[in-house]
Amino acid sequence: MHIVYSNRHKYHATDKVLFEGYPYATEEVPARAEIILNAIATARLGPVTEPADHGLEPILAVHDAGFVDFLRTVYAEHTAYCKDGTPVFTYSFATRHSGRKPKSFLGLMGYYAFGWGTPILEGTWEAAYWSAQCALSAADLVRAGEQAVYALCRPPGHHAAADLYGGFCYLNNAAIAARHLQPSGRVAILDIDYHYGNGTQAIFYSDPGVLFCSLHAHPDDDYPYYWGEADERGEGPGEGYNRNWPLPQGTDDARYLITLDAALAAIREFVPGHLVVSAGFDTVAGDPVGGFHVTTEGLHEIGRRIAGLGLPTVIVQEGGYLFSNEE
């Protein structure tokens, strides 16, 4: 299986962030991608290739142009304003029931964010841009005939909506790959991350050409809290094409696999030409930000059943934080 990876993710150096003089603690650090890359080499999973540069056009097919411009420029504007190079953290948030869109970057910092813990650093835009290019290049390979291609994306993406970032996510890699595949026909997205892919839902909520299916922690129990109920089924022409299976804390292999079978049945009924998998491994027991009890054997079975769909598949890396910085 081909793997698409860019070491430019290291520019999003979240392991070196200071906040008010203290180290900023986060699970989403460069070591995540490096550990996966080392495991791929050990397993001899397949060739690792650099992504091609598709430019901004496929990103703008998913994301609002003003939002993209904000991500590209806010660090420099913030540095000039604060007279230093401190990370961009957001302190106020628009509910989108607000009356106006601000013009100042100080206002836009809250307008485009839905959470505090997703800093924008000097290299964040470049890392996010090339993360999206990894997903696009994987989609190209699948469209050219590969059965499955793995995009080792960092930073992750499924919490990012058309004009919102948060949850460690800036650009929605899975959505960008799916939109890139849409000219070839229907696309299904299966999100198996522990946390709900609220951004992916929002992007395709009224689009009947993309079926979004997600298994995730119930929003009453965990992040992102405000989205992910079973009754969120799409709107307008997209009604019925958004399918959510929120699961309780402690979900084990048996319950997860039974629920996965329901999602796979929905995908078969949709008859897509391509599948995009938002692959979060924070479902595994012991993950520091997870709450399920899925075993590694269960994860293997999840992969086997998804492969059983027989669909050309783009696998996009999302979450998964069960590792040590010392590894």
Short mmCIF file of the C-alpha atoms (twelve columns), coordinates in Angstrom:
data_MODEL
# 
_entry.id   MODEL 
# 
loop_
_atom_site.group_PDB 
_atom_site.id 
_atom_site.type_symbol 
_atom_site.label_atom_id 
_atom_site.label_alt_id 
_atom_site.label_comp_id 
_atom_site.label_asym_id 
_atom_site.label_seq_id 
_atom_site.Cartn_x 
_atom_site.Cartn_y 
_atom_site.Cartn_z 
_atom_site.pdbx_PDB_model_num 
ATOM 1   C CA . MET A 1   0.000   0.000  0.000   1 
ATOM 2   C CA . HIS A 2   1.260   3.449  -0.882  1 
ATOM 3   C CA . ILE A 3   1.801   5.939  1.946   1 
ATOM 4   C CA . VAL A 4   1.835   9.685  1.290   1 
ATOM 5   C CA . TYR A 5   3.758   11.733 3.850   1 
ATOM 6   C CA . SER A 6   5.452   15.112 4.168   1 
ATOM 7   C CA . ASN A 7   7.940   15.970 6.894   1 
ATOM 8   C CA . ARG A 8   6.721   19.566 6.691   1 
ATOM 9   C CA . HIS A 9   4.294   18.626 9.468   1 
ATOM 10  C CA . LYS A 10  7.236   19.280 11.828  1 
ATOM 11  C CA . TYR A 11  6.850   23.019 11.195  1 
ATOM 12  C CA . HIS A 12  3.728   22.784 13.364  1 
ATOM 13  C CA . ALA A 13  6.025   22.392 16.364  1 
ATOM 14  C CA . THR A 14  3.477   22.044 19.132  1 
ATOM 15  C CA . ASP A 15  6.047   20.324 21.347  1 
ATOM 16  C CA . LYS A 16  8.003   23.582 21.638  1 
ATOM 17  C CA . VAL A 17  5.179   25.976 22.506  1 
ATOM 18  C CA . LEU A 18  5.335   28.218 25.551  1 
ATOM 19  C CA . PHE A 19  2.172   29.803 26.905  1 
ATOM 20  C CA . GLU A 20  2.782   32.682 29.320  1 
ATOM 21  C CA . GLY A 21  6.253   31.298 29.938  1 
ATOM 22  C CA . TYR A 22  5.170   27.722 30.640  1 
ATOM 23  C CA . PRO A 23  5.294   24.662 28.336  1 
ATOM 24  C CA . TYR A 24  1.979   24.158 26.564  1 
ATOM 25  C CA . ALA A 25  0.781   20.612 27.182  1 
ATOM 26  C CA . THR A 26  -0.874  18.942 24.201  1 
ATOM 27  C CA . GLU A 27  -1.164  15.412 22.880  1 
ATOM 28  C CA . GLU A 28  -0.997  16.523 19.233  1 
ATOM 29  C CA . VAL A 29  2.784   16.728 18.696  1 
ATOM 30  C CA . PRO A 30  5.173   15.903 15.808  1 
ATOM 31  C CA . ALA A 31  6.183   12.616 17.448  1 
ATOM 32  C CA . ARG A 32  2.748   11.199 16.556  1 
ATOM 33  C CA . ALA A 33  3.526   11.152 12.845  1 
ATOM 34  C CA . GLU A 34  7.128   10.060 13.339  1 
ATOM 35  C CA . ILE A 35  6.140   7.023  15.416  1 
ATOM 36  C CA . ILE A 36  3.610   5.966  12.768  1 
ATOM 37  C CA . LEU A 37  6.192   6.476  10.023  1 
ATOM 38  C CA . ASN A 38  8.705   4.298  11.896  1 
ATOM 39  C CA . ALA A 39  6.069   1.586  12.342  1 
ATOM 40  C CA . ILE A 40  5.335   1.687  8.602   1 
ATOM 41  C CA . ALA A 41  9.035   1.195  7.854   1 
ATOM 42  C CA . THR A 42  9.313   -1.675 10.338  1 
ATOM 43  C CA . ALA A 43  6.251   -3.395 8.877   1 
ATOM 44  C CA . ARG A 44  7.405   -2.723 5.295   1 
ATOM 45  C CA . LEU A 45  3.877   -1.644 4.554   1 
ATOM 46  C CA . GLY A 46  4.758   -0.013 1.262   1 
ATOM 47  C CA . PRO A 47  6.523   2.873  -0.443  1 
ATOM 48  C CA . VAL A 48  6.411   6.293  1.187   1 
ATOM 49  C CA . THR A 49  6.061   9.139  -1.291  1 
ATOM 50  C CA . GLU A 50  5.990   12.933 -1.082  1 
ATOM 51  C CA . PRO A 51  2.721   14.656 -1.965  1 
ATOM 52  C CA . ALA A 52  2.305   16.635 -5.153  1 
ATOM 53  C CA . ASP A 53  1.388   20.303 -4.830  1 
ATOM 54  C CA . HIS A 54  -2.205  20.819 -5.998  1 
ATOM 55  C CA . GLY A 55  -2.253  24.484 -4.991  1 
ATOM 56  C CA . LEU A 56  -5.088  26.214 -3.188  1 
ATOM 57  C CA . GLU A 57  -7.914  25.396 -5.593  1 
ATOM 58  C CA . PRO A 58  -8.976  22.042 -4.047  1 
ATOM 59  C CA . ILE A 59  -8.670  23.544 -0.554  1 
ATOM 60  C CA . LEU A 60  -10.914 26.446 -1.586  1 
ATOM 61  C CA . ALA A 61  -13.406 23.921 -2.965  1 
ATOM 62  C CA . VAL A 62  -14.057 23.034 0.701   1 
ATOM 63  C CA . HIS A 63  -12.985 26.026 2.787   1 
ATOM 64  C CA . ASP A 64  -14.106 29.657 2.805   1 
ATOM 65  C CA . ALA A 65  -11.569 31.937 1.092   1 
ATOM 66  C CA . GLY A 66  -11.554 34.440 3.960   1 
ATOM 67  C CA . PHE A 67  -10.899 31.635 6.435   1 
ATOM 68  C CA . VAL A 68  -7.992  30.314 4.368   1 
ATOM 69  C CA . ASP A 69  -6.529  33.802 4.092   1 
ATOM 70  C CA . PHE A 70  -6.835  34.159 7.877   1 
ATOM 71  C CA . LEU A 71  -4.928  30.910 8.478   1 
ATOM 72  C CA . ARG A 72  -2.202  32.035 6.088   1 
ATOM 73  C CA . THR A 73  -1.683  35.499 7.578   1 
ATOM 74  C CA . VAL A 74  -2.781  35.616 11.223  1 
ATOM 75  C CA . TYR A 75  0.549   34.558 12.732  1 
ATOM 76  C CA . ALA A 76  2.401   37.394 10.998  1 
ATOM 77  C CA . GLU A 77  -0.294  39.920 11.927  1 
ATOM 78  C CA . HIS A 78  -0.306  38.717 15.519  1 
ATOM 79  C CA . THR A 79  3.506   38.920 15.688  1 
ATOM 80  C CA . ALA A 80  3.501   42.479 14.371  1 
ATOM 81  C CA . TYR A 81  0.764   43.501 16.793  1 
ATOM 82  C CA . CYS A 82  2.330   41.885 19.883  1 
ATOM 83  C CA . LYS A 83  5.912   42.747 18.876  1 
ATOM 84  C CA . ASP A 84  6.978   39.123 19.452  1 
ATOM 85  C CA . GLY A 85  6.551   35.643 17.983  1 
ATOM 86  C CA . THR A 86  4.171   34.152 20.521  1 
ATOM 87  C CA . PRO A 87  1.653   31.526 19.373  1 
ATOM 88  C CA . VAL A 88  -1.841  32.648 18.415  1 
ATOM 89  C CA . PHE A 89  -4.327  31.537 21.056  1 
ATOM 90  C CA . THR A 90  -7.956  32.584 20.900  1 
ATOM 91  C CA . TYR A 91  -9.734  34.020 23.941  1 
ATOM 92  C CA . SER A 92  -13.167 34.956 22.610  1 
ATOM 93  C CA . PHE A 93  -15.497 33.041 20.345  1 
ATOM 94  C CA . ALA A 94  -18.349 34.017 18.048  1 
ATOM 95  C CA . THR A 95  -21.455 31.875 18.320  1 
ATOM 96  C CA . ARG A 96  -22.371 32.587 14.671  1 
ATOM 97  C CA . HIS A 97  -25.536 34.116 16.049  1 
ATOM 98  C CA . SER A 98  -23.519 37.308 16.280  1 
ATOM 99  C CA . GLY A 99  -24.581 40.224 14.150  1 
ATOM 100 C CA . ARG A 100 -21.430 40.868 12.147  1 
ATOM 101 C CA . LYS A 101 -18.178 39.451 10.888  1 
ATOM 102 C CA . PRO A 102 -15.256 41.506 12.260  1 
ATOM 103 C CA . LYS A 103 -12.566 43.007 10.032  1 
ATOM 104 C CA . SER A 104 -9.695  43.044 12.539  1 
ATOM 105 C CA . PHE A 105 -7.586  39.914 12.898  1 
ATOM 106 C CA . LEU A 106 -8.157  40.254 16.662  1 
ATOM 107 C CA . GLY A 107 -11.860 39.690 16.093  1 
ATOM 108 C CA . LEU A 108 -11.352 37.078 13.408  1 
ATOM 109 C CA . MET A 109 -9.283  35.002 15.841  1 
ATOM 110 C CA . GLY A 110 -12.509 34.210 17.678  1 
ATOM 111 C CA . TYR A 111 -14.785 34.275 14.650  1 
ATOM 112 C CA . TYR A 112 -12.960 31.428 12.935  1 
ATOM 113 C CA . ALA A 113 -12.222 29.283 16.027  1 
ATOM 114 C CA . PHE A 114 -14.499 27.136 18.160  1 
ATOM 115 C CA . GLY A 115 -11.995 26.237 20.889  1 
ATOM 116 C CA . TRP A 116 -8.968  27.527 22.750  1 
ATOM 117 C CA . GLY A 117 -6.434  24.690 22.554  1 
ATOM 118 C CA . THR A 118 -5.506  24.833 18.858  1 
ATOM 119 C CA . PRO A 119 -2.632  27.316 18.562  1 
ATOM 120 C CA . ILE A 120 -1.454  28.829 15.302  1 
ATOM 121 C CA . LEU A 121 2.346   28.831 15.155  1 
ATOM 122 C CA . GLU A 122 4.812   30.225 12.645  1 
ATOM 123 C CA . GLY A 123 4.779   26.971 10.668  1 
ATOM 124 C CA . THR A 124 1.144   25.943 11.175  1 
ATOM 125 C CA . TRP A 125 -0.127  27.085 7.779   1 
ATOM 126 C CA . GLU A 126 2.644   25.305 5.874   1 
ATOM 127 C CA . ALA A 127 2.111   22.107 7.868   1 
ATOM 128 C CA . ALA A 128 -1.664  22.215 7.379   1 
ATOM 129 C CA . TYR A 129 -1.291  23.004 3.672   1 
ATOM 130 C CA . TRP A 130 0.968   20.005 3.063   1 
ATOM 131 C CA . SER A 131 -1.205  17.783 5.226   1 
ATOM 132 C CA . ALA A 132 -4.043  18.559 2.823   1 
ATOM 133 C CA . GLN A 133 -1.728  17.878 -0.135  1 
ATOM 134 C CA . CYS A 134 -1.030  14.423 1.326   1 
ATOM 135 C CA . ALA A 135 -4.756  13.660 1.285   1 
ATOM 136 C CA . LEU A 136 -5.135  15.025 -2.248  1 
ATOM 137 C CA . SER A 137 -2.192  12.991 -3.547  1 
ATOM 138 C CA . ALA A 138 -3.604  9.848  -1.926  1 
ATOM 139 C CA . ALA A 139 -6.911  10.546 -3.666  1 
ATOM 140 C CA . ASP A 140 -5.082  10.894 -6.988  1 
ATOM 141 C CA . LEU A 141 -3.445  7.486  -6.527  1 
ATOM 142 C CA . VAL A 142 -6.755  5.839  -5.695  1 
ATOM 143 C CA . ARG A 143 -8.479  7.470  -8.639  1 
ATOM 144 C CA . ALA A 144 -5.630  6.177  -10.834 1 
ATOM 145 C CA . GLY A 145 -6.325  2.588  -9.759  1 
ATOM 146 C CA . GLU A 146 -4.766  1.913  -6.356  1 
ATOM 147 C CA . GLN A 147 -7.140  -0.010 -4.094  1 
ATOM 148 C CA . ALA A 148 -6.087  1.719  -0.873  1 
ATOM 149 C CA . VAL A 149 -3.683  4.568  -0.104  1 
ATOM 150 C CA . TYR A 150 -2.778  5.911  3.330   1 
ATOM 151 C CA . ALA A 151 -2.345  9.668  3.798   1 
ATOM 152 C CA . LEU A 152 -0.231  10.182 6.922   1 
ATOM 153 C CA . CYS A 153 -1.686  13.617 7.617   1 
ATOM 154 C CA . ARG A 154 -0.584  15.916 10.392  1 
ATOM 155 C CA . PRO A 155 -2.099  18.140 11.610  1 
ATOM 156 C CA . PRO A 156 -5.381  16.195 11.503  1 
ATOM 157 C CA . GLY A 157 -8.486  17.706 9.990   1 
ATOM 158 C CA . HIS A 158 -11.942 16.316 10.742  1 
ATOM 159 C CA . HIS A 159 -12.927 18.991 13.299  1 
ATOM 160 C CA . ALA A 160 -12.305 21.803 10.779  1 
ATOM 161 C CA . ALA A 161 -15.424 23.114 9.052   1 
ATOM 162 C CA . ALA A 162 -15.587 25.360 5.995   1 
ATOM 163 C CA . ASP A 163 -14.724 28.408 8.095   1 
ATOM 164 C CA . LEU A 164 -13.874 27.050 11.566  1 
ATOM 165 C CA . TYR A 165 -10.780 25.521 13.113  1 
ATOM 166 C CA . GLY A 166 -10.390 23.725 16.432  1 
ATOM 167 C CA . GLY A 167 -9.693  20.355 18.013  1 
ATOM 168 C CA . PHE A 168 -6.090  20.364 16.672  1 
ATOM 169 C CA . CYS A 169 -7.535  20.759 13.118  1 
ATOM 170 C CA . TYR A 170 -7.107  23.609 10.613  1 
ATOM 171 C CA . LEU A 171 -7.954  22.212 7.155   1 
ATOM 172 C CA . ASN A 172 -10.274 19.238 6.735   1 
ATOM 173 C CA . ASN A 173 -8.078  16.724 4.929   1 
ATOM 174 C CA . ALA A 174 -10.749 14.035 4.583   1 
ATOM 175 C CA . ALA A 175 -13.298 16.506 3.213   1 
ATOM 176 C CA . ILE A 176 -10.749 17.927 0.773   1 
ATOM 177 C CA . ALA A 177 -9.965  14.403 -0.480  1 
ATOM 178 C CA . ALA A 178 -13.670 13.569 -0.786  1 
ATOM 179 C CA . ARG A 179 -14.479 16.745 -2.722  1 
ATOM 180 C CA . HIS A 180 -11.485 15.997 -4.990  1 
ATOM 181 C CA . LEU A 181 -12.998 12.577 -5.731  1 
ATOM 182 C CA . GLN A 182 -16.564 13.797 -6.288  1 
ATOM 183 C CA . PRO A 183 -16.224 14.437 -10.044 1 
ATOM 184 C CA . SER A 184 -15.789 10.656 -10.364 1 
ATOM 185 C CA . GLY A 185 -19.110 9.920  -8.612  1 
ATOM 186 C CA . ARG A 186 -20.533 9.334  -5.178  1 
ATOM 187 C CA . VAL A 187 -18.177 9.311  -2.197  1 
ATOM 188 C CA . ALA A 188 -18.690 7.831  1.251   1 
ATOM 189 C CA . ILE A 189 -16.761 9.043  4.289   1 
ATOM 190 C CA . LEU A 190 -16.412 6.728  7.279   1 
ATOM 191 C CA . ASP A 191 -15.080 8.411  10.424  1 
ATOM 192 C CA . ILE A 192 -13.797 5.977  13.071  1 
ATOM 193 C CA . ASP A 193 -12.048 8.520  15.293  1 
ATOM 194 C CA . TYR A 194 -13.116 8.482  18.955  1 
ATOM 195 C CA . HIS A 195 -14.102 12.157 18.665  1 
ATOM 196 C CA . TYR A 196 -16.862 13.274 16.341  1 
ATOM 197 C CA . GLY A 197 -15.876 14.787 12.986  1 
ATOM 198 C CA . ASN A 198 -18.111 17.820 13.378  1 
ATOM 199 C CA . GLY A 199 -16.326 19.722 10.621  1 
ATOM 200 C CA . THR A 200 -16.890 16.981 8.066   1 
ATOM 201 C CA . GLN A 201 -20.567 16.834 8.994   1 
ATOM 202 C CA . ALA A 202 -20.937 20.589 8.540   1 
ATOM 203 C CA . ILE A 203 -19.202 20.626 5.150   1 
ATOM 204 C CA . PHE A 204 -21.392 17.924 3.581   1 
ATOM 205 C CA . TYR A 205 -24.611 18.349 5.588   1 
ATOM 206 C CA . SER A 206 -26.685 19.357 2.576   1 
ATOM 207 C CA . ASP A 207 -24.746 17.401 -0.086  1 
ATOM 208 C CA . PRO A 208 -26.455 14.209 -1.346  1 
ATOM 209 C CA . GLY A 209 -23.325 13.214 -3.250  1 
ATOM 210 C CA . VAL A 210 -21.389 12.424 -0.067  1 
ATOM 211 C CA . LEU A 211 -22.548 9.997  2.611   1 
ATOM 212 C CA . PHE A 212 -20.958 10.741 5.982   1 
ATOM 213 C CA . CYS A 213 -21.002 7.927  8.545   1 
ATOM 214 C CA . SER A 214 -19.425 8.276  11.973  1 
ATOM 215 C CA . LEU A 215 -18.884 6.105  15.058  1 
ATOM 216 C CA . HIS A 216 -17.777 8.223  18.013  1 
ATOM 217 C CA . ALA A 217 -18.123 9.086  21.689  1 
ATOM 218 C CA . HIS A 218 -21.538 10.405 22.627  1 
ATOM 219 C CA . PRO A 219 -21.469 14.234 22.681  1 
ATOM 220 C CA . ASP A 220 -22.857 14.207 26.231  1 
ATOM 221 C CA . ASP A 221 -19.643 12.468 27.287  1 
ATOM 222 C CA . ASP A 222 -16.810 13.982 25.292  1 
ATOM 223 C CA . TYR A 223 -15.450 16.528 22.834  1 
ATOM 224 C CA . PRO A 224 -16.657 18.224 20.665  1 
ATOM 225 C CA . TYR A 225 -19.904 18.158 22.738  1 
ATOM 226 C CA . TYR A 226 -22.180 20.200 20.454  1 
ATOM 227 C CA . TRP A 227 -22.494 17.836 17.487  1 
ATOM 228 C CA . GLY A 228 -22.840 14.127 16.838  1 
ATOM 229 C CA . GLU A 229 -26.312 13.001 17.928  1 
ATOM 230 C CA . ALA A 230 -28.031 10.234 15.981  1 
ATOM 231 C CA . ASP A 231 -30.810 12.575 14.865  1 
ATOM 232 C CA . GLU A 232 -28.411 14.808 12.910  1 
ATOM 233 C CA . ARG A 233 -29.186 13.330 9.496   1 
ATOM 234 C CA . GLY A 234 -28.492 16.138 7.026   1 
ATOM 235 C CA . GLU A 235 -30.705 18.864 5.632   1 
ATOM 236 C CA . GLY A 236 -32.354 19.835 2.353   1 
ATOM 237 C CA . PRO A 237 -31.070 17.637 -0.483  1 
ATOM 238 C CA . GLY A 238 -28.612 16.074 1.992   1 
ATOM 239 C CA . GLU A 239 -31.351 14.768 4.303   1 
ATOM 240 C CA . GLY A 240 -30.542 11.152 5.174   1 
ATOM 241 C CA . TYR A 241 -26.931 11.324 3.995   1 
ATOM 242 C CA . ASN A 242 -25.464 12.105 7.417   1 
ATOM 243 C CA . ARG A 243 -25.451 9.074  9.727   1 
ATOM 244 C CA . ASN A 244 -24.185 9.180  13.292  1 
ATOM 245 C CA . TRP A 245 -23.687 6.347  15.755  1 
ATOM 246 C CA . PRO A 246 -22.751 7.906  19.131  1 
ATOM 247 C CA . LEU A 247 -21.402 5.289  21.546  1 
ATOM 248 C CA . PRO A 248 -21.093 5.197  25.352  1 
ATOM 249 C CA . GLN A 249 -17.897 5.315  27.355  1 
ATOM 250 C CA . GLY A 250 -16.287 1.908  27.743  1 
ATOM 251 C CA . THR A 251 -17.459 0.645  24.344  1 
ATOM 252 C CA . ASP A 252 -15.627 -2.626 23.676  1 
ATOM 253 C CA . ASP A 253 -14.793 -4.630 20.552  1 
ATOM 254 C CA . ALA A 254 -18.129 -6.427 20.389  1 
ATOM 255 C CA . ARG A 255 -20.302 -3.318 20.616  1 
ATOM 256 C CA . TYR A 256 -18.071 -1.322 18.292  1 
ATOM 257 C CA . LEU A 257 -18.046 -4.018 15.598  1 
ATOM 258 C CA . ILE A 258 -21.822 -4.474 15.717  1 
ATOM 259 C CA . THR A 259 -22.224 -0.724 15.223  1 
ATOM 260 C CA . LEU A 260 -19.584 -0.671 12.496  1 
ATOM 261 C CA . ASP A 261 -21.554 -3.315 10.596  1 
ATOM 262 C CA . ALA A 262 -24.572 -0.966 10.593  1 
ATOM 263 C CA . ALA A 263 -22.435 1.843  9.162   1 
ATOM 264 C CA . LEU A 264 -20.950 -0.459 6.521   1 
ATOM 265 C CA . ALA A 265 -24.443 -1.566 5.522   1 
ATOM 266 C CA . ALA A 266 -25.420 2.088  5.016   1 
ATOM 267 C CA . ILE A 267 -22.346 2.600  2.839   1 
ATOM 268 C CA . ARG A 268 -23.167 -0.458 0.711   1 
ATOM 269 C CA . GLU A 269 -26.714 0.813  0.229   1 
ATOM 270 C CA . PHE A 270 -25.361 4.197  -0.917  1 
ATOM 271 C CA . VAL A 271 -23.227 2.486  -3.604  1 
ATOM 272 C CA . PRO A 272 -20.314 4.944  -3.669  1 
ATOM 273 C CA . GLY A 273 -17.478 4.854  -6.153  1 
ATOM 274 C CA . HIS A 274 -14.876 5.777  -3.526  1 
ATOM 275 C CA . LEU A 275 -14.450 5.626  0.236   1 
ATOM 276 C CA . VAL A 276 -12.564 8.050  2.485   1 
ATOM 277 C CA . VAL A 277 -11.762 6.791  5.992   1 
ATOM 278 C CA . SER A 278 -11.036 9.293  8.754   1 
ATOM 279 C CA . ALA A 279 -8.797  6.937  10.715  1 
ATOM 280 C CA . GLY A 280 -8.465  7.962  14.332  1 
ATOM 281 C CA . PHE A 281 -6.791  5.423  16.584  1 
ATOM 282 C CA . ASP A 282 -7.871  7.081  19.837  1 
ATOM 283 C CA . THR A 283 -10.599 4.429  20.073  1 
ATOM 284 C CA . VAL A 284 -7.973  2.016  21.400  1 
ATOM 285 C CA . ALA A 285 -8.074  1.210  25.123  1 
ATOM 286 C CA . GLY A 286 -5.696  3.367  27.134  1 
ATOM 287 C CA . ASP A 287 -5.559  6.339  24.775  1 
ATOM 288 C CA . PRO A 288 -5.062  9.428  26.994  1 
ATOM 289 C CA . VAL A 289 -7.882  11.365 25.337  1 
ATOM 290 C CA . GLY A 290 -10.141 8.389  24.550  1 
ATOM 291 C CA . GLY A 291 -12.730 6.480  26.529  1 
ATOM 292 C CA . PHE A 292 -13.386 3.293  24.582  1 
ATOM 293 C CA . HIS A 293 -11.989 -0.178 25.271  1 
ATOM 294 C CA . VAL A 294 -11.269 -1.292 21.707  1 
ATOM 295 C CA . THR A 295 -8.290  -3.657 21.605  1 
ATOM 296 C CA . THR A 296 -5.568  -3.786 18.967  1 
ATOM 297 C CA . GLU A 297 -7.158  -7.039 17.785  1 
ATOM 298 C CA . GLY A 298 -10.439 -5.178 17.497  1 
ATOM 299 C CA . LEU A 299 -8.738  -2.456 15.488  1 
ATOM 300 C CA . HIS A 300 -7.401  -5.095 13.115  1 
ATOM 301 C CA . GLU A 301 -10.927 -6.475 12.669  1 
ATOM 302 C CA . ILE A 302 -12.247 -2.966 12.016  1 
ATOM 303 C CA . GLY A 303 -9.735  -2.639 9.188   1 
ATOM 304 C CA . ARG A 304 -10.599 -6.066 7.807   1 
ATOM 305 C CA . ARG A 305 -14.318 -5.278 7.693   1 
ATOM 306 C CA . ILE A 306 -13.782 -1.898 6.044   1 
ATOM 307 C CA . ALA A 307 -11.573 -3.568 3.424   1 
ATOM 308 C CA . GLY A 308 -14.417 -6.018 2.876   1 
ATOM 309 C CA . LEU A 309 -16.398 -3.231 1.215   1 
ATOM 310 C CA . GLY A 310 -14.069 -3.641 -1.751  1 
ATOM 311 C CA . LEU A 311 -14.069 0.087  -2.442  1 
ATOM 312 C CA . PRO A 312 -11.113 2.179  -3.648  1 
ATOM 313 C CA . THR A 313 -10.163 3.811  -0.350  1 
ATOM 314 C CA . VAL A 314 -8.272  6.865  0.856   1 
ATOM 315 C CA . ILE A 315 -7.221  6.418  4.496   1 
ATOM 316 C CA . VAL A 316 -6.633  9.767  6.198   1 
ATOM 317 C CA . GLN A 317 -4.869  9.946  9.559   1 
ATOM 318 C CA . GLU A 318 -6.811  11.783 12.253  1 
ATOM 319 C CA . GLY A 319 -6.313  11.274 16.023  1 
ATOM 320 C CA . GLY A 320 -4.535  8.700  18.160  1 
ATOM 321 C CA . TYR A 321 -2.325  9.661  21.087  1 
ATOM 322 C CA . LEU A 322 -1.269  6.442  22.825  1 
ATOM 323 C CA . PHE A 323 2.501   6.867  22.746  1 
ATOM 324 C CA . SER A 324 5.355   8.255  24.801  1 
ATOM 325 C CA . ASN A 325 7.404   11.286 23.825  1 
ATOM 326 C CA . GLU A 326 10.433  9.233  24.816  1 
ATOM 327 C CA . GLU A 327 9.764   6.517  22.228  1 
# 
